[in-house]
Amino acid sequence: MQTVVKRENLSIVQALRGIAALWVVLFHANEGGHIPSLRQALPDPVGSLVFDAGHFGVAIFFALSGFVISYGLDRSRATLGFFGTFIIRRSIRLDPPYWASMLLSVALIAVSGLVKHEDFTLPDFSSVLAHLFYLQVILDKPEINSVYWTLTYEVQFYLFFVGAIVARFYLKHAVDTAIYIVIDIALFLCAISAALGYFENVHPGLFLPLWSSFYIGVLAHTATLSKRTILAFIALFVAMLFNGEFSIVSAFTGAFLLMAMMSGWAKNGMNWRWLQFLGGISYSLYLVHNPVTGAVSFVLNRIPVHGTITDLVKLVMIVASSVIAAYIFWFVIEKRTHDIARSITTTGSALPWQKRKVRRD
């Protein structure tokens, strides 16, 4: 007899993914100097929010990752076998699209150099090897694509959090006292310390300075399952308000997710087809938009007309081309890897803070 755990799809999560990915695309369109006239023509509050602040899409992604990983662990038996399966599934889902996007980025670098008759340098073997294992920031290797730094942190978040949950599971079963709760306390204190800036001087690329941006998403989920966690969420939320704009965006993303879950809006909220579509291809869009943006801008710059209207047309073409490329990338690569990852399942009892609700076949 097999235990089947049913989890609802949350449209609010997919919608936030779409918003975050699109915001990052707009940020790089401006940051790369592709739409200077349009940016200058916009009043500063609007231009700052739409373009300059677009890198905060990453802050949304981090909080979403914490929420989704915690939600995905719901009712799973956190054994070493589960940990291994989790790593395999994450690797299957993340690695092939990431590696393929590296090939795309390198190919476009080469094409750009040839077309422009400029010298170009392809990444050396050590840099490629570091990228393959998400170590390029830690090892101080040049980024093949400027968005890849976030993946270095994401992978560390996953390993640290799920590893801690596995340790908690075994400690709970090994002792009769509540000493296993020390792991929960340690995770929380790490998040508070990060929010208060105590990890600013750690080695570049290590996840600790941004841990609070991930863990606020974890607490946004667990606070719906345990009343005592709500106090932890509030404490971390308040601390994050004093740690800069990136931290604030993550904090409010966590608060938004918590309110959506508690109100029941998370399941069907923001369930607009176009936004759900963007959310569905958000990882592919995040990976490919930078090289696509550069290529489209290079072609359109050959048009001898410049100005605000031209930049607006260019922006529309950049976004449309990025979305189309991302959809093709998703359909050819990411969708396949997701299907494979979904076929690898685990079963087992609930995590310590959860009550088990299952259907038995």
CSV table of C-alpha atoms in Angstrom, one decimal:
chain,number,residue,atom,x,y,z
A,1,MET,CA,0.0,0.0,0.0
A,2,GLN,CA,1.5,3.4,-1.0
A,3,THR,CA,1.0,6.6,0.8
A,4,VAL,CA,0.1,9.5,-1.6
A,5,VAL,CA,0.5,13.0,-0.5
A,6,LYS,CA,-1.5,15.6,-2.3
A,7,ARG,CA,-0.3,19.2,-2.5
A,8,GLU,CA,-2.3,22.0,-4.0
A,9,ASN,CA,-0.8,24.2,-6.7
A,10,LEU,CA,-0.7,27.8,-5.5
A,11,SER,CA,-1.3,30.3,-8.3
A,12,ILE,CA,0.0,33.2,-6.1
A,13,VAL,CA,3.5,31.6,-6.1
A,14,GLN,CA,3.5,31.3,-9.9
A,15,ALA,CA,2.3,34.9,-10.3
A,16,LEU,CA,5.1,36.2,-8.0
A,17,ARG,CA,7.6,34.2,-10.0
A,18,GLY,CA,6.4,35.9,-13.2
A,19,ILE,CA,6.5,39.3,-11.7
A,20,ALA,CA,10.0,38.8,-10.3
A,21,ALA,CA,11.4,37.5,-13.6
A,22,LEU,CA,9.8,40.3,-15.7
A,23,TRP,CA,11.1,42.9,-13.2
A,24,VAL,CA,14.7,41.5,-13.6
A,25,VAL,CA,14.3,41.6,-17.4
A,26,LEU,CA,13.3,45.3,-17.2
A,27,PHE,CA,16.2,46.0,-14.9
A,28,HIS,CA,18.8,44.6,-17.3
A,29,ALA,CA,17.2,46.3,-20.3
A,30,ASN,CA,18.0,49.6,-18.5
A,31,GLU,CA,21.2,48.6,-16.8
A,32,GLY,CA,22.7,47.5,-20.0
A,33,GLY,CA,22.1,50.9,-21.5
A,34,HIS,CA,19.7,49.7,-24.1
A,35,ILE,CA,16.9,52.2,-23.5
A,36,PRO,CA,18.5,55.5,-22.3
A,37,SER,CA,16.1,57.9,-23.9
A,38,LEU,CA,13.0,56.1,-22.5
A,39,ARG,CA,14.5,55.9,-19.0
A,40,GLN,CA,15.3,59.6,-19.1
A,41,ALA,CA,11.9,60.5,-20.3
A,42,LEU,CA,10.1,58.8,-17.4
A,43,PRO,CA,9.5,60.6,-14.1
A,44,ASP,CA,12.0,59.4,-11.5
A,45,PRO,CA,9.5,57.6,-9.2
A,46,VAL,CA,8.1,55.6,-12.1
A,47,GLY,CA,11.5,54.9,-13.8
A,48,SER,CA,13.1,54.0,-10.5
A,49,LEU,CA,10.3,51.5,-9.6
A,50,VAL,CA,10.0,49.9,-13.1
A,51,PHE,CA,13.6,49.8,-14.1
A,52,ASP,CA,16.2,50.8,-11.4
A,53,ALA,CA,14.6,48.6,-8.7
A,54,GLY,CA,14.2,45.6,-11.0
A,55,HIS,CA,17.1,43.7,-9.3
A,56,PHE,CA,14.8,43.4,-6.3
A,57,GLY,CA,13.1,40.6,-8.3
A,58,VAL,CA,15.9,38.5,-6.9
A,59,ALA,CA,14.8,39.3,-3.4
A,60,ILE,CA,11.3,38.1,-4.3
A,61,PHE,CA,12.8,34.9,-5.8
A,62,PHE,CA,14.8,34.2,-2.6
A,63,ALA,CA,11.7,34.5,-0.3
A,64,LEU,CA,9.7,32.4,-2.8
A,65,SER,CA,12.4,29.7,-2.7
A,66,GLY,CA,12.2,29.4,1.1
A,67,PHE,CA,8.4,29.2,1.0
A,68,VAL,CA,8.3,26.7,-1.9
A,69,ILE,CA,11.0,24.4,-0.4
A,70,SER,CA,9.2,24.4,3.0
A,71,TYR,CA,5.8,23.8,1.3
A,72,GLY,CA,7.4,21.0,-0.8
A,73,LEU,CA,8.7,19.3,2.4
A,74,ASP,CA,5.2,19.3,3.8
A,75,ARG,CA,4.4,15.8,5.1
A,76,SER,CA,7.7,14.3,3.8
A,77,ARG,CA,9.8,12.0,6.0
A,78,ALA,CA,13.1,13.9,6.3
A,79,THR,CA,15.5,10.9,6.2
A,80,LEU,CA,18.9,10.7,4.6
A,81,GLY,CA,17.2,8.9,1.7
A,82,PHE,CA,14.8,11.8,1.3
A,83,PHE,CA,17.8,14.2,1.4
A,84,GLY,CA,19.5,12.3,-1.4
A,85,THR,CA,16.3,12.2,-3.5
A,86,PHE,CA,15.7,15.9,-2.9
A,87,ILE,CA,19.2,16.7,-4.2
A,88,ILE,CA,18.8,14.5,-7.2
A,89,ARG,CA,15.4,16.2,-8.0
A,90,ARG,CA,16.8,19.7,-7.6
A,91,SER,CA,19.8,18.8,-9.7
A,92,ILE,CA,17.6,17.4,-12.5
A,93,ARG,CA,15.3,20.4,-12.5
A,94,LEU,CA,18.0,23.1,-12.2
A,95,ASP,CA,21.2,21.9,-13.8
A,96,PRO,CA,20.3,21.0,-17.5
A,97,PRO,CA,18.6,24.4,-18.1
A,98,TYR,CA,21.4,26.2,-16.3
A,99,TRP,CA,24.1,24.4,-18.3
A,100,ALA,CA,22.3,24.9,-21.6
A,101,SER,CA,22.0,28.6,-20.9
A,102,MET,CA,25.7,28.7,-20.3
A,103,LEU,CA,26.2,27.3,-23.8
A,104,LEU,CA,23.8,29.9,-25.2
A,105,SER,CA,25.7,32.7,-23.4
A,106,VAL,CA,29.1,31.6,-24.6
A,107,ALA,CA,27.8,31.1,-28.2
A,108,LEU,CA,26.4,34.6,-28.3
A,109,ILE,CA,29.6,36.0,-26.9
A,110,ALA,CA,31.5,34.4,-29.7
A,111,VAL,CA,29.0,35.5,-32.4
A,112,SER,CA,29.0,39.0,-31.0
A,113,GLY,CA,32.8,39.2,-31.2
A,114,LEU,CA,32.9,37.9,-34.7
A,115,VAL,CA,30.1,40.2,-36.0
A,116,LYS,CA,31.6,43.3,-34.3
A,117,HIS,CA,35.2,42.2,-35.3
A,118,GLU,CA,36.2,42.6,-31.7
A,119,ASP,CA,38.5,40.4,-29.7
A,120,PHE,CA,36.7,38.2,-27.2
A,121,THR,CA,37.8,35.7,-24.6
A,122,LEU,CA,35.9,32.5,-23.9
A,123,PRO,CA,35.7,31.3,-20.3
A,124,ASP,CA,38.6,29.1,-19.4
A,125,PHE,CA,38.2,25.5,-18.1
A,126,SER,CA,38.5,26.4,-14.4
A,127,SER,CA,35.7,29.1,-14.8
A,128,VAL,CA,33.4,26.7,-16.6
A,129,LEU,CA,34.1,24.0,-14.0
A,130,ALA,CA,33.3,26.4,-11.2
A,131,HIS,CA,30.0,27.4,-12.9
A,132,LEU,CA,29.0,23.8,-13.3
A,133,PHE,CA,29.0,23.4,-9.5
A,134,TYR,CA,27.7,26.9,-8.6
A,135,LEU,CA,31.0,27.9,-7.1
A,136,GLN,CA,32.0,30.8,-9.4
A,137,VAL,CA,31.3,33.5,-6.8
A,138,ILE,CA,33.0,31.6,-4.0
A,139,LEU,CA,36.0,31.0,-6.1
A,140,ASP,CA,36.0,34.5,-7.6
A,141,LYS,CA,35.6,33.4,-11.2
A,142,PRO,CA,34.2,35.8,-13.8
A,143,GLU,CA,30.5,35.3,-14.4
A,144,ILE,CA,29.5,33.9,-17.8
A,145,ASN,CA,26.2,35.5,-17.3
A,146,SER,CA,25.6,38.2,-14.6
A,147,VAL,CA,22.4,36.5,-13.3
A,148,TYR,CA,24.2,33.3,-12.3
A,149,TRP,CA,25.4,34.6,-8.9
A,150,THR,CA,21.9,34.1,-7.5
A,151,LEU,CA,22.0,30.4,-8.3
A,152,THR,CA,25.1,30.1,-6.1
A,153,TYR,CA,23.1,31.3,-3.2
A,154,GLU,CA,19.9,29.3,-4.0
A,155,VAL,CA,21.8,26.0,-4.1
A,156,GLN,CA,23.4,26.8,-0.7
A,157,PHE,CA,20.0,27.7,0.8
A,158,TYR,CA,18.6,24.4,-0.3
A,159,LEU,CA,21.4,22.3,1.0
A,160,PHE,CA,21.7,24.1,4.3
A,161,PHE,CA,17.9,24.1,5.1
A,162,VAL,CA,17.1,20.6,4.0
A,163,GLY,CA,20.2,19.3,5.7
A,164,ALA,CA,19.1,21.0,8.9
A,165,ILE,CA,15.7,19.5,8.6
A,166,VAL,CA,17.1,16.0,8.2
A,167,ALA,CA,19.4,16.5,11.2
A,168,ARG,CA,16.4,17.7,13.2
A,169,PHE,CA,14.4,14.6,12.2
A,170,TYR,CA,17.1,12.2,13.4
A,171,LEU,CA,17.8,14.1,16.6
A,172,LYS,CA,14.1,14.1,17.4
A,173,HIS,CA,14.0,10.3,17.1
A,174,ALA,CA,17.3,9.8,19.0
A,175,VAL,CA,16.5,11.7,22.2
A,176,ASP,CA,13.6,11.9,24.6
A,177,THR,CA,13.9,15.7,25.3
A,178,ALA,CA,13.2,18.6,23.1
A,179,ILE,CA,16.8,19.3,22.4
A,180,TYR,CA,16.2,18.8,18.7
A,181,ILE,CA,14.5,22.2,18.7
A,182,VAL,CA,17.9,23.7,19.0
A,183,ILE,CA,18.2,23.3,15.2
A,184,ASP,CA,15.1,25.4,14.7
A,185,ILE,CA,16.5,28.0,17.0
A,186,ALA,CA,19.9,28.0,15.2
A,187,LEU,CA,18.2,28.5,11.8
A,188,PHE,CA,16.2,31.4,13.2
A,189,LEU,CA,19.2,33.0,14.9
A,190,CYS,CA,21.2,32.7,11.7
A,191,ALA,CA,18.3,34.6,9.9
A,192,ILE,CA,18.2,37.3,12.6
A,193,SER,CA,22.0,37.6,12.5
A,194,ALA,CA,21.9,38.0,8.7
A,195,ALA,CA,19.1,40.6,9.0
A,196,LEU,CA,21.2,42.6,11.5
A,197,GLY,CA,24.2,42.5,9.3
A,198,TYR,CA,26.4,40.2,11.4
A,199,PHE,CA,27.5,38.2,8.4
A,200,GLU,CA,28.6,41.0,6.1
A,201,ASN,CA,32.3,40.1,6.4
A,202,VAL,CA,32.0,36.4,5.5
A,203,HIS,CA,33.8,35.0,2.4
A,204,PRO,CA,32.1,36.4,-0.8
A,205,GLY,CA,29.6,34.0,-2.2
A,206,LEU,CA,28.7,32.2,1.0
A,207,PHE,CA,24.9,32.3,1.6
A,208,LEU,CA,24.8,33.5,5.2
A,209,PRO,CA,24.4,37.3,4.5
A,210,LEU,CA,21.3,36.6,2.5
A,211,TRP,CA,19.9,33.8,4.6
A,212,SER,CA,17.1,35.9,6.1
A,213,SER,CA,15.7,36.6,2.6
A,214,PHE,CA,15.3,32.8,2.2
A,215,TYR,CA,14.2,32.0,5.7
A,216,ILE,CA,11.4,34.6,5.8
A,217,GLY,CA,9.8,32.5,3.1
A,218,VAL,CA,10.2,29.3,5.2
A,219,LEU,CA,8.5,31.0,8.1
A,220,ALA,CA,5.8,32.3,5.9
A,221,HIS,CA,4.8,28.7,5.3
A,222,THR,CA,5.4,27.2,8.7
A,223,ALA,CA,3.6,30.1,10.4
A,224,THR,CA,0.4,28.7,8.9
A,225,LEU,CA,1.1,25.3,10.6
A,226,SER,CA,2.3,26.4,14.0
A,227,LYS,CA,1.2,29.4,16.1
A,228,ARG,CA,4.6,29.8,17.8
A,229,THR,CA,6.2,30.3,14.4
A,230,ILE,CA,4.1,33.4,13.8
A,231,LEU,CA,6.1,35.2,16.6
A,232,ALA,CA,9.4,34.1,14.9
A,233,PHE,CA,8.1,35.4,11.6
A,234,ILE,CA,7.2,38.8,13.1
A,235,ALA,CA,10.6,39.1,14.8
A,236,LEU,CA,12.5,38.4,11.6
A,237,PHE,CA,10.2,40.6,9.6
A,238,VAL,CA,10.9,43.6,11.8
A,239,ALA,CA,14.6,42.9,11.9
A,240,MET,CA,14.7,42.8,8.1
A,241,LEU,CA,13.1,46.2,7.8
A,242,PHE,CA,16.4,47.7,9.1
A,243,ASN,CA,18.7,45.9,6.7
A,244,GLY,CA,18.3,47.7,3.4
A,245,GLU,CA,15.9,47.6,0.5
A,246,PHE,CA,16.8,44.1,-0.7
A,247,SER,CA,15.9,42.7,2.7
A,248,ILE,CA,12.8,44.8,2.9
A,249,VAL,CA,11.5,43.4,-0.4
A,250,SER,CA,12.1,39.9,0.8
A,251,ALA,CA,10.4,40.6,4.1
A,252,PHE,CA,7.2,42.0,2.4
A,253,THR,CA,7.2,39.1,0.0
A,254,GLY,CA,7.2,36.8,3.0
A,255,ALA,CA,4.4,38.8,4.6
A,256,PHE,CA,2.4,38.7,1.4
A,257,LEU,CA,2.7,34.9,1.1
A,258,LEU,CA,1.7,34.5,4.8
A,259,MET,CA,-1.4,36.6,4.4
A,260,ALA,CA,-2.3,34.9,1.1
A,261,MET,CA,-2.0,31.5,2.8
A,262,MET,CA,-4.0,32.5,5.9
A,263,SER,CA,-6.8,34.1,3.8
A,264,GLY,CA,-7.0,31.2,1.4
A,265,TRP,CA,-6.1,33.5,-1.5
A,266,ALA,CA,-2.9,31.7,-2.2
A,267,LYS,CA,-4.6,28.9,-4.2
A,268,ASN,CA,-6.4,31.1,-6.8
A,269,GLY,CA,-5.0,34.6,-6.2
A,270,MET,CA,-3.6,36.5,-9.2
A,271,ASN,CA,-4.6,33.6,-11.4
A,272,TRP,CA,-4.3,35.6,-14.6
A,273,ARG,CA,-3.4,33.5,-17.6
A,274,TRP,CA,-0.5,35.7,-18.9
A,275,LEU,CA,1.0,36.0,-15.4
A,276,GLN,CA,0.7,32.3,-14.8
A,277,PHE,CA,2.4,31.7,-18.1
A,278,LEU,CA,5.3,34.0,-17.2
A,279,GLY,CA,5.6,32.2,-13.8
A,280,GLY,CA,5.7,28.9,-15.6
A,281,ILE,CA,8.7,29.9,-17.7
A,282,SER,CA,10.3,32.2,-15.1
A,283,TYR,CA,13.4,30.1,-14.6
A,284,SER,CA,14.0,29.9,-18.3
A,285,LEU,CA,13.3,33.6,-18.7
A,286,TYR,CA,15.7,34.4,-15.9
A,287,LEU,CA,18.4,32.3,-17.5
A,288,VAL,CA,18.2,33.4,-21.1
A,289,HIS,CA,17.0,37.0,-21.1
A,290,ASN,CA,20.4,38.6,-20.7
A,291,PRO,CA,22.1,37.2,-23.8
A,292,VAL,CA,18.8,37.7,-25.8
A,293,THR,CA,18.6,41.3,-24.6
A,294,GLY,CA,22.1,42.0,-25.8
A,295,ALA,CA,21.5,40.3,-29.2
A,296,VAL,CA,18.2,42.1,-29.9
A,297,SER,CA,19.6,45.5,-28.8
A,298,PHE,CA,22.6,45.0,-31.1
A,299,VAL,CA,20.3,44.4,-34.1
A,300,LEU,CA,17.9,47.3,-33.3
A,301,ASN,CA,20.8,49.7,-32.7
A,302,ARG,CA,21.4,49.5,-36.5
A,303,ILE,CA,18.2,51.5,-37.0
A,304,PRO,CA,19.4,55.1,-37.6
A,305,VAL,CA,16.5,56.6,-35.6
A,306,HIS,CA,16.9,57.2,-31.9
A,307,GLY,CA,14.8,58.6,-29.1
A,308,THR,CA,12.1,57.8,-26.6
A,309,ILE,CA,9.7,56.1,-29.1
A,310,THR,CA,12.5,54.0,-30.6
A,311,ASP,CA,13.6,52.9,-27.1
A,312,LEU,CA,10.0,52.0,-26.3
A,313,VAL,CA,9.8,49.8,-29.4
A,314,LYS,CA,13.2,48.4,-28.5
A,315,LEU,CA,11.9,47.5,-25.0
A,316,VAL,CA,8.8,45.8,-26.4
A,317,MET,CA,11.1,43.8,-28.7
A,318,ILE,CA,13.5,42.9,-25.9
A,319,VAL,CA,10.7,41.7,-23.6
A,320,ALA,CA,8.9,39.9,-26.4
A,321,SER,CA,12.0,38.2,-27.7
A,322,SER,CA,13.1,37.2,-24.2
A,323,VAL,CA,9.7,35.7,-23.5
A,324,ILE,CA,9.6,33.8,-26.8
A,325,ALA,CA,13.2,32.5,-26.3
A,326,ALA,CA,12.3,31.5,-22.8
A,327,TYR,CA,9.2,29.6,-23.9
A,328,ILE,CA,11.2,27.7,-26.5
A,329,PHE,CA,14.0,27.1,-23.9
A,330,TRP,CA,11.4,25.9,-21.4
A,331,PHE,CA,9.6,23.6,-23.9
A,332,VAL,CA,12.8,22.0,-25.3
A,333,ILE,CA,14.7,21.7,-22.0
A,334,GLU,CA,13.1,22.7,-18.8
A,335,LYS,CA,9.8,21.0,-19.2
A,336,ARG,CA,11.6,17.7,-19.9
A,337,THR,CA,13.7,18.0,-16.8
A,338,HIS,CA,10.6,18.9,-14.7
A,339,ASP,CA,8.8,15.8,-16.0
A,340,ILE,CA,11.8,13.6,-15.0
A,341,ALA,CA,12.1,15.2,-11.6
A,342,ARG,CA,8.4,14.7,-10.9
A,343,SER,CA,8.7,11.0,-11.6
A,344,ILE,CA,11.1,10.7,-8.7
A,345,THR,CA,8.9,10.6,-5.6
A,346,THR,CA,9.3,10.0,-1.9
A,347,THR,CA,6.8,8.9,0.7
A,348,GLY,CA,6.8,8.9,4.5
A,349,SER,CA,5.5,10.5,7.7
A,350,ALA,CA,5.0,14.1,8.4
A,351,LEU,CA,7.7,16.5,9.6
A,352,PRO,CA,7.6,17.2,13.4
A,353,TRP,CA,5.5,20.4,13.2
A,354,GLN,CA,2.9,19.0,10.8
A,355,LYS,CA,-0.3,17.0,11.1
A,356,ARG,CA,-0.5,14.4,8.4
A,357,LYS,CA,-3.3,14.5,5.9
A,358,VAL,CA,-3.1,11.8,3.3
A,359,ARG,CA,-5.1,9.7,0.9
A,360,ARG,CA,-4.4,6.0,0.9
A,361,ASP,CA,-4.9,3.9,-2.2
